[in-house]
PDB file of C-alpha atoms in Angstrom:
ATOM      1  CA  MET A  61       0.000   0.000   0.000  1.00 68.00           C
ATOM      2  CA  THR A  62       1.221   3.500  -0.846  1.00 92.00           C
ATOM      3  CA  SER A  63       1.760   5.646   2.232  1.00 96.00           C
ATOM      4  CA  ILE A  64       2.692   9.191   3.127  1.00 97.00           C
ATOM      5  CA  ASP A  65       3.361  11.193   6.285  1.00 98.00           C
ATOM      6  CA  LEU A  66       1.342  14.281   7.216  1.00 98.00           C
ATOM      7  CA  ASN A  67       3.132  16.740   9.472  1.00 97.00           C
ATOM      8  CA  ALA A  68       2.155  20.022  11.095  1.00 96.00           C
ATOM      9  CA  ASP A  69       4.042  22.726  12.983  1.00 95.00           C
ATOM     10  CA  LEU A  70       2.531  22.896  16.464  1.00 96.00           C
ATOM     11  CA  GLY A  71       2.958  24.731  19.751  1.00 93.00           C
ATOM     12  CA  GLU A  72       2.923  28.094  17.973  1.00 91.00           C
ATOM     13  CA  GLY A  73      -0.057  29.556  19.831  1.00 84.00           C
ATOM     14  CA  MET A  74      -2.660  28.999  17.128  1.00 78.00           C
ATOM     15  CA  GLY A  75      -5.059  27.157  19.417  1.00 72.00           C
ATOM     16  CA  ARG A  76      -5.928  24.179  17.205  1.00 87.00           C
ATOM     17  CA  ASP A  77      -3.076  21.836  18.089  1.00 92.00           C
ATOM     18  CA  GLU A  78      -5.220  19.108  19.654  1.00 94.00           C
ATOM     19  CA  ASP A  79      -7.490  19.001  16.605  1.00 94.00           C
ATOM     20  CA  LEU A  80      -4.528  18.734  14.230  1.00 95.00           C
ATOM     21  CA  LEU A  81      -3.034  15.950  16.340  1.00 96.00           C
ATOM     22  CA  ASP A  82      -6.084  13.857  15.418  1.00 96.00           C
ATOM     23  CA  ILE A  83      -5.153  14.235  11.746  1.00 97.00           C
ATOM     24  CA  VAL A  84      -1.374  14.291  11.339  1.00 97.00           C
ATOM     25  CA  SER A  85       1.160  11.504  11.834  1.00 98.00           C
ATOM     26  CA  SER A  86       4.101  13.788  12.759  1.00 98.00           C
ATOM     27  CA  ALA A  87       4.224  16.935  14.906  1.00 98.00           C
ATOM     28  CA  SER A  88       7.012  19.529  14.630  1.00 98.00           C
ATOM     29  CA  ILE A  89       6.993  21.255  18.020  1.00 98.00           C
ATOM     30  CA  ALA A  90       8.093  24.866  18.485  1.00 97.00           C
ATOM     31  CA  CYS A  91      10.731  24.782  21.204  1.00 96.00           C
ATOM     32  CA  GLY A  92      11.202  28.301  22.523  1.00 94.00           C
ATOM     33  CA  GLY A  93      12.724  30.191  19.603  1.00 94.00           C
ATOM     34  CA  HIS A  94      10.038  31.715  17.391  1.00 95.00           C
ATOM     35  CA  ALA A  95       7.303  30.340  19.678  1.00 95.00           C
ATOM     36  CA  GLY A  96       6.634  27.788  22.404  1.00 95.00           C
ATOM     37  CA  ASP A  97       7.745  27.264  25.968  1.00 96.00           C
ATOM     38  CA  ALA A  98       8.106  24.397  28.423  1.00 97.00           C
ATOM     39  CA  PRO A  99       4.348  24.065  29.187  1.00 97.00           C
ATOM     40  CA  THR A 100       3.300  24.043  25.526  1.00 97.00           C
ATOM     41  CA  ILE A 101       6.052  21.588  24.625  1.00 98.00           C
ATOM     42  CA  ARG A 102       5.082  19.243  27.464  1.00 98.00           C
ATOM     43  CA  HIS A 103       1.382  19.442  26.585  1.00 97.00           C
ATOM     44  CA  ILE A 104       1.906  18.526  22.939  1.00 97.00           C
ATOM     45  CA  LEU A 105       4.422  15.786  23.703  1.00 98.00           C
ATOM     46  CA  LYS A 106       1.954  14.133  26.072  1.00 98.00           C
ATOM     47  CA  ILE A 107      -0.729  14.143  23.379  1.00 97.00           C
ATOM     48  CA  CYS A 108       1.745  12.795  20.817  1.00 98.00           C
ATOM     49  CA  LYS A 109       2.572   9.940  23.151  1.00 98.00           C
ATOM     50  CA  ALA A 110      -1.089   9.162  23.836  1.00 98.00           C
ATOM     51  CA  ARG A 111      -2.110   9.238  20.178  1.00 97.00           C
ATOM     52  CA  GLY A 112       0.939   7.626  18.612  1.00 97.00           C
ATOM     53  CA  VAL A 113       2.052  10.731  16.711  1.00 98.00           C
ATOM     54  CA  ARG A 114       5.770  11.050  15.920  1.00 98.00           C
ATOM     55  CA  ALA A 115       7.292  14.070  17.677  1.00 98.00           C
ATOM     56  CA  GLY A 116       9.955  16.336  16.222  1.00 98.00           C
ATOM     57  CA  ALA A 117      11.735  19.526  17.266  1.00 98.00           C
ATOM     58  CA  HIS A 118      11.008  22.776  15.401  1.00 98.00           C
ATOM     59  CA  PRO A 119      13.759  25.316  16.220  1.00 98.00           C
ATOM     60  CA  GLY A 120      14.156  28.686  14.556  1.00 97.00           C
ATOM     61  CA  TYR A 121      15.607  32.129  15.032  1.00 96.00           C
ATOM     62  CA  ALA A 122      14.959  33.283  18.607  1.00 95.00           C
ATOM     63  CA  ASP A 123      12.831  36.161  17.376  1.00 93.00           C
ATOM     64  CA  PRO A 124       9.272  35.660  18.691  1.00 92.00           C
ATOM     65  CA  LYS A 125       8.159  39.222  17.913  1.00 92.00           C
ATOM     66  CA  ARG A 126       8.532  38.476  14.208  1.00 90.00           C
ATOM     67  CA  PHE A 127       7.685  34.765  14.550  1.00 91.00           C
ATOM     68  CA  GLY A 128      11.091  33.729  13.236  1.00 85.00           C
ATOM     69  CA  ARG A 129      10.173  34.751   9.691  1.00 90.00           C
ATOM     70  CA  PHE A 130      12.988  37.232   9.138  1.00 91.00           C
ATOM     71  CA  ARG A 131      16.669  36.437   8.745  1.00 93.00           C
ATOM     72  CA  VAL A 132      18.702  37.786  11.636  1.00 93.00           C
ATOM     73  CA  VAL A 133      22.323  38.742  11.049  1.00 93.00           C
ATOM     74  CA  MET A 134      24.405  37.425  13.930  1.00 93.00           C
ATOM     75  CA  PRO A 135      27.645  35.527  14.574  1.00 96.00           C
ATOM     76  CA  LEU A 136      27.264  31.868  13.662  1.00 94.00           C
ATOM     77  CA  ASP A 137      28.261  30.753  17.157  1.00 95.00           C
ATOM     78  CA  GLU A 138      25.396  32.789  18.613  1.00 97.00           C
ATOM     79  CA  LEU A 139      22.897  31.222  16.233  1.00 96.00           C
ATOM     80  CA  LEU A 140      24.179  27.722  16.935  1.00 97.00           C
ATOM     81  CA  GLY A 141      23.835  28.467  20.639  1.00 97.00           C
ATOM     82  CA  GLN A 142      20.183  29.400  20.107  1.00 97.00           C
ATOM     83  CA  ILE A 143      19.548  26.145  18.284  1.00 97.00           C
ATOM     84  CA  ARG A 144      21.313  24.074  20.946  1.00 97.00           C
ATOM     85  CA  SER A 145      19.293  25.741  23.714  1.00 97.00           C
ATOM     86  CA  GLN A 146      16.012  25.006  21.958  1.00 98.00           C
ATOM     87  CA  LEU A 147      16.966  21.388  21.313  1.00 98.00           C
ATOM     88  CA  PHE A 148      18.162  20.880  24.893  1.00 97.00           C
ATOM     89  CA  LEU A 149      14.808  22.161  26.162  1.00 98.00           C
ATOM     90  CA  VAL A 150      12.595  19.977  23.973  1.00 98.00           C
ATOM     91  CA  ARG A 151      14.794  16.915  24.451  1.00 97.00           C
ATOM     92  CA  PHE A 152      14.787  17.324  28.249  1.00 98.00           C
ATOM     93  CA  ILE A 153      10.987  17.510  28.306  1.00 98.00           C
ATOM     94  CA  ALA A 154      10.646  14.601  25.865  1.00 98.00           C
ATOM     95  CA  ASP A 155      12.778  12.486  28.194  1.00 98.00           C
ATOM     96  CA  GLU A 156      10.500  13.443  31.095  1.00 98.00           C
ATOM     97  CA  VAL A 157       7.377  12.554  29.133  1.00 98.00           C
ATOM     98  CA  GLY A 158       8.930   9.348  27.861  1.00 98.00           C
ATOM     99  CA  ILE A 159       8.649   9.890  24.116  1.00 98.00           C
ATOM    100  CA  PRO A 160      11.490   9.892  21.582  1.00 97.00           C
ATOM    101  CA  LEU A 161      12.181  12.838  19.303  1.00 97.00           C
ATOM    102  CA  GLY A 162      12.183  11.478  15.781  1.00 96.00           C
ATOM    103  CA  TYR A 163      13.507  14.440  13.821  1.00 98.00           C
ATOM    104  CA  VAL A 164      14.371  18.128  13.592  1.00 98.00           C
ATOM    105  CA  LYS A 165      12.639  20.519  11.223  1.00 98.00           C
ATOM    106  CA  LEU A 166      13.915  24.080  10.963  1.00 98.00           C
ATOM    107  CA  HIS A 167      11.406  26.933  11.080  1.00 96.00           C
ATOM    108  CA  GLY A 168      10.713  29.969   8.940  1.00 92.00           C
ATOM    109  CA  ALA A 169      13.610  32.131   7.859  1.00 94.00           C
ATOM    110  CA  LEU A 170      16.144  29.647   9.203  1.00 97.00           C
ATOM    111  CA  ALA A 171      14.583  26.894   7.097  1.00 96.00           C
ATOM    112  CA  ASN A 172      14.546  29.073   3.981  1.00 94.00           C
ATOM    113  CA  GLN A 173      18.163  30.114   4.447  1.00 96.00           C
ATOM    114  CA  THR A 174      19.365  26.528   4.833  1.00 97.00           C
ATOM    115  CA  ALA A 175      17.306  25.540   1.786  1.00 96.00           C
ATOM    116  CA  GLU A 176      19.244  28.086  -0.282  1.00 96.00           C
ATOM    117  CA  GLU A 177      22.760  28.112   1.226  1.00 97.00           C
ATOM    118  CA  LEU A 178      24.617  24.792   1.328  1.00 97.00           C
ATOM    119  CA  ALA A 179      27.549  25.816   3.540  1.00 97.00           C
ATOM    120  CA  PHE A 180      25.191  27.431   6.045  1.00 97.00           C
ATOM    121  CA  ALA A 181      22.992  24.330   6.101  1.00 97.00           C
ATOM    122  CA  VAL A 182      25.996  22.048   6.627  1.00 97.00           C
ATOM    123  CA  GLY A 183      27.051  24.089   9.668  1.00 96.00           C
ATOM    124  CA  ILE A 184      23.577  23.955  11.189  1.00 97.00           C
ATOM    125  CA  PHE A 185      23.053  20.245  10.536  1.00 97.00           C
ATOM    126  CA  ALA A 186      26.526  19.309  11.765  1.00 97.00           C
ATOM    127  CA  THR A 187      25.742  21.028  15.069  1.00 95.00           C
ATOM    128  CA  ILE A 188      22.471  19.110  15.408  1.00 96.00           C
ATOM    129  CA  GLN A 189      24.168  15.848  14.525  1.00 95.00           C
ATOM    130  CA  GLY A 190      26.815  16.532  17.166  1.00 94.00           C
ATOM    131  CA  MET A 191      24.065  16.642  19.791  1.00 93.00           C
ATOM    132  CA  ASP A 192      22.362  13.458  18.570  1.00 92.00           C
ATOM    133  CA  PRO A 193      23.991  11.422  15.768  1.00 91.00           C
ATOM    134  CA  LYS A 194      20.783   9.438  15.172  1.00 91.00           C
ATOM    135  CA  MET A 195      18.509  12.471  14.781  1.00 94.00           C
ATOM    136  CA  ALA A 196      16.819  12.722  11.384  1.00 97.00           C
ATOM    137  CA  VAL A 197      16.101  15.978   9.589  1.00 98.00           C
ATOM    138  CA  LEU A 198      12.782  16.828   7.938  1.00 98.00           C
ATOM    139  CA  ALA A 199      14.097  18.691   4.895  1.00 97.00           C
ATOM    140  CA  LEU A 200      12.573  20.484   1.926  1.00 97.00           C
ATOM    141  CA  ASP A 201      13.080  18.092  -0.968  1.00 97.00           C
ATOM    142  CA  ASN A 202      15.326  19.213  -3.844  1.00 95.00           C
ATOM    143  CA  SER A 203      16.849  21.955  -1.677  1.00 97.00           C
ATOM    144  CA  GLN A 204      20.290  22.474  -0.191  1.00 97.00           C
ATOM    145  CA  GLN A 205      18.910  21.004   3.040  1.00 97.00           C
ATOM    146  CA  VAL A 206      18.890  17.576   1.386  1.00 97.00           C
ATOM    147  CA  ARG A 207      22.459  17.977   0.155  1.00 97.00           C
ATOM    148  CA  ALA A 208      23.607  19.161   3.576  1.00 97.00           C
ATOM    149  CA  ALA A 209      21.954  16.217   5.320  1.00 97.00           C
ATOM    150  CA  ARG A 210      23.758  13.842   3.001  1.00 96.00           C
ATOM    151  CA  ALA A 211      27.047  15.682   3.497  1.00 96.00           C
ATOM    152  CA  VAL A 212      26.981  15.287   7.282  1.00 96.00           C
ATOM    153  CA  GLY A 213      25.360  11.832   7.274  1.00 95.00           C
ATOM    154  CA  MET A 214      22.018  12.690   8.870  1.00 96.00           C
ATOM    155  CA  PRO A 215      19.005  10.409   8.324  1.00 97.00           C
ATOM    156  CA  LEU A 216      16.632  12.227   5.981  1.00 97.00           C
ATOM    157  CA  ILE A 217      12.874  12.696   5.643  1.00 98.00           C
ATOM    158  CA  ARG A 218      11.981  14.592   2.460  1.00 98.00           C
ATOM    159  CA  GLU A 219       9.193  17.151   2.811  1.00 98.00           C
ATOM    160  CA  ALA A 220       6.838  19.083   0.550  1.00 97.00           C
ATOM    161  CA  TYR A 221       4.259  21.754   1.400  1.00 95.00           C
ATOM    162  CA  ALA A 222       0.540  21.399   0.792  1.00 91.00           C
ATOM    163  CA  ASP A 223      -0.363  25.075   0.697  1.00 93.00           C
ATOM    164  CA  ARG A 224       2.833  26.889  -0.330  1.00 94.00           C
ATOM    165  CA  ALA A 225       3.646  27.950  -3.869  1.00 95.00           C
ATOM    166  CA  TYR A 226       6.937  26.790  -5.379  1.00 96.00           C
ATOM    167  CA  THR A 227       9.449  28.523  -7.633  1.00 95.00           C
ATOM    168  CA  ALA A 228      10.703  26.799 -10.774  1.00 95.00           C
ATOM    169  CA  GLU A 229      13.884  26.013  -8.799  1.00 93.00           C
ATOM    170  CA  GLY A 230      11.927  23.983  -6.254  1.00 93.00           C
ATOM    171  CA  LEU A 231      12.089  26.501  -3.405  1.00 93.00           C
ATOM    172  CA  LEU A 232       9.158  28.112  -1.613  1.00 93.00           C
ATOM    173  CA  VAL A 233       7.848  31.412  -2.958  1.00 94.00           C
ATOM    174  CA  PRO A 234       8.628  34.051  -0.281  1.00 90.00           C
ATOM    175  CA  ARG A 235       5.650  34.958   1.883  1.00 87.00           C
ATOM    176  CA  SER A 236       6.202  38.600   0.918  1.00 87.00           C
ATOM    177  CA  GLN A 237       4.966  37.789  -2.606  1.00 91.00           C
ATOM    178  CA  ASP A 238       1.331  37.476  -3.625  1.00 89.00           C
ATOM    179  CA  GLY A 239       0.211  33.881  -4.023  1.00 90.00           C
ATOM    180  CA  ALA A 240       2.877  32.452  -1.715  1.00 93.00           C
ATOM    181  CA  VAL A 241       0.177  30.716   0.341  1.00 91.00           C
ATOM    182  CA  ILE A 242      -2.527  28.775  -1.500  1.00 93.00           C
ATOM    183  CA  HIS A 243      -5.948  29.244   0.097  1.00 89.00           C
ATOM    184  CA  ASP A 244      -8.138  27.309  -2.335  1.00 92.00           C
ATOM    185  CA  ALA A 245      -8.961  24.047  -0.543  1.00 93.00           C
ATOM    186  CA  ASP A 246      -9.633  22.081  -3.730  1.00 96.00           C
ATOM    187  CA  ALA A 247      -6.302  23.184  -5.184  1.00 96.00           C
ATOM    188  CA  VAL A 248      -4.444  22.141  -2.018  1.00 96.00           C
ATOM    189  CA  VAL A 249      -6.096  18.717  -1.976  1.00 97.00           C
ATOM    190  CA  ALA A 250      -5.312  18.206  -5.671  1.00 97.00           C
ATOM    191  CA  ARG A 251      -1.654  19.138  -5.091  1.00 96.00           C
ATOM    192  CA  CYS A 252      -1.365  16.639  -2.245  1.00 97.00           C
ATOM    193  CA  LEU A 253      -2.902  13.848  -4.313  1.00 97.00           C
ATOM    194  CA  ARG A 254      -0.597  14.560  -7.242  1.00 97.00           C
ATOM    195  CA  LEU A 255       2.448  14.561  -4.984  1.00 97.00           C
ATOM    196  CA  ALA A 256       1.487  11.350  -3.209  1.00 96.00           C
ATOM    197  CA  LYS A 257       0.527   9.457  -6.375  1.00 96.00           C
ATOM    198  CA  ALA A 258       2.834  10.878  -9.066  1.00 96.00           C
ATOM    199  CA  GLY A 259       5.679  12.550  -7.154  1.00 96.00           C
ATOM    200  CA  GLU A 260       5.003  15.891  -8.837  1.00 97.00           C
ATOM    201  CA  ILE A 261       4.491  19.509  -7.783  1.00 96.00           C
ATOM    202  CA  VAL A 262       3.577  22.301 -10.195  1.00 96.00           C
ATOM    203  CA  ALA A 263       5.524  25.543  -9.727  1.00 96.00           C
ATOM    204  CA  VAL A 264       4.010  29.016 -10.105  1.00 95.00           C
ATOM    205  CA  ASP A 265       5.253  29.277 -13.699  1.00 95.00           C
ATOM    206  CA  GLY A 266       3.802  25.889 -14.651  1.00 95.00           C
ATOM    207  CA  THR A 267       7.052  23.952 -14.351  1.00 96.00           C
ATOM    208  CA  VAL A 268       6.386  20.378 -13.235  1.00 97.00           C
ATOM    209  CA  LEU A 269       8.844  19.530 -10.450  1.00 97.00           C
ATOM    210  CA  LYS A 270       9.658  15.924  -9.621  1.00 97.00           C
ATOM    211  CA  SER A 271       9.685  15.257  -5.888  1.00 96.00           C
ATOM    212  CA  ALA A 272      10.562  12.254  -3.766  1.00 96.00           C
ATOM    213  CA  ALA A 273       8.958  13.851  -0.692  1.00 97.00           C
ATOM    214  CA  ARG A 274       7.026  11.407   1.490  1.00 95.00           C
ATOM    215  CA  SER A 275       5.975  13.926   4.140  1.00 98.00           C
ATOM    216  CA  ILE A 276       3.500  16.729   3.487  1.00 98.00           C
ATOM    217  CA  CYS A 277       3.405  19.801   5.732  1.00 96.00           C
ATOM    218  CA  LEU A 278      -0.064  21.034   6.668  1.00 92.00           C
ATOM    219  CA  HIS A 279       0.121  24.494   8.168  1.00 81.00           C
ATOM    220  CA  GLY A 280      -1.761  25.142  11.378  1.00 74.00           C
ATOM    221  CA  ASP A 281      -1.535  28.952  11.228  1.00 69.00           C
ATOM    222  CA  THR A 282      -3.843  29.660   8.281  1.00 70.00           C
ATOM    223  CA  PRO A 283      -7.639  30.192   8.316  1.00 69.00           C
ATOM    224  CA  GLY A 284      -9.548  26.918   8.199  1.00 83.00           C
ATOM    225  CA  ALA A 285      -6.361  24.940   8.774  1.00 87.00           C
ATOM    226  CA  VAL A 286      -7.993  22.042  10.614  1.00 93.00           C
ATOM    227  CA  ASP A 287     -10.782  21.587   8.067  1.00 93.00           C
ATOM    228  CA  LEU A 288      -8.246  21.719   5.240  1.00 93.00           C
ATOM    229  CA  ALA A 289      -6.000  19.188   6.953  1.00 95.00           C
ATOM    230  CA  ARG A 290      -8.943  16.861   7.430  1.00 96.00           C
ATOM    231  CA  ASP A 291      -9.941  17.259   3.769  1.00 96.00           C
ATOM    232  CA  VAL A 292      -6.402  16.371   2.688  1.00 97.00           C
ATOM    233  CA  ARG A 293      -6.286  13.280   4.871  1.00 97.00           C
ATOM    234  CA  ASP A 294      -9.732  12.132   3.785  1.00 98.00           C
ATOM    235  CA  ALA A 295      -8.842  12.563   0.098  1.00 98.00           C
ATOM    236  CA  LEU A 296      -5.584  10.640   0.447  1.00 98.00           C
ATOM    237  CA  GLU A 297      -7.218   7.785   2.330  1.00 98.00           C
ATOM    238  CA  ALA A 298     -10.043   7.652  -0.218  1.00 97.00           C
ATOM    239  CA  GLU A 299      -7.364   6.918  -2.825  1.00 96.00           C
ATOM    240  CA  GLY A 300      -6.007   4.057  -0.711  1.00 97.00           C
ATOM    241  CA  ILE A 301      -3.000   6.011   0.581  1.00 97.00           C
ATOM    242  CA  GLU A 302      -2.094   5.173   4.174  1.00 97.00           C
ATOM    243  CA  ILE A 303      -1.180   8.027   6.524  1.00 98.00           C
ATOM    244  CA  ARG A 304       1.807   7.115   8.656  1.00 97.00           C
ATOM    245  CA  ALA A 305       5.144   8.446   9.878  1.00 96.00           C
ATOM    246  CA  GLU A 306       7.564   7.362   7.166  1.00 88.00           C
ATOM    247  CA  ALA A 307      10.922   5.952   8.227  1.00 93.00           C
ATOM    248  CA  PRO A 308      13.874   8.206   7.396  1.00 96.00           C
ATOM    249  CA  GLU A 309      16.274   7.431   4.594  1.00 94.00           C
ATOM    250  CA  THR A 310      19.379   6.083   6.280  1.00 87.00           C
ATOM    251  CA  ALA A 311      22.538   8.151   6.198  1.00 67.00           C
ATOM    252  CA  GLU A 312      24.807   7.316   3.307  1.00 60.00           C
ATOM    253  CA  PRO A 313      28.197   5.814   4.251  1.00 45.00           C
TER     254      PRO A 313
END
């Protein structure tokens, strides 16, 4: 049976986390950078454990006023320290709750920067790997994140976005541009079905991008997010596609 993972970014103060945790198979949990704190992390981890949802860490620039969506110029050591602090926090709480952390997914501007800049991504991923050599990375497929993960030997889960427009190069259209977020529910469902069944995503200029992504991100911070997520899951299952947390690709020797 064909299968695919559905993931959502949670613990960001949007108020629908528990509903989304009934739909997704993986949860990327904000861990104190752009959003989230110890109580929200603990709450979501407990639900993940109870419902069998894979838990992951979702670190970003420590810039909650701008929700981590703007690149911050700072010394690399300072940024790596922010990431370590966020991962230490979520890992400590996960150990308390008794649930493993399956992966790391970078947030917002930090994710976009690592998708574009290979050397930067290698530095970030090498730091994460140094903390936990077995930690997988949920990475935007066909981006420099994938190449960086391979370079440092991290297990890899390839990701695509249900409701974000793509450039012809396979990167996400910046949120500052019109049409960056797709709001038409039928269009989002159709994109998810095409990705799951044919491994294709259509860019804004009509370019058909091939994708090996087996995890689809469903945003929780857009209007009607829960209903849209449920529509996506229902449509996939109606086509005989199983929703489950896909195992990472093993690190290459």
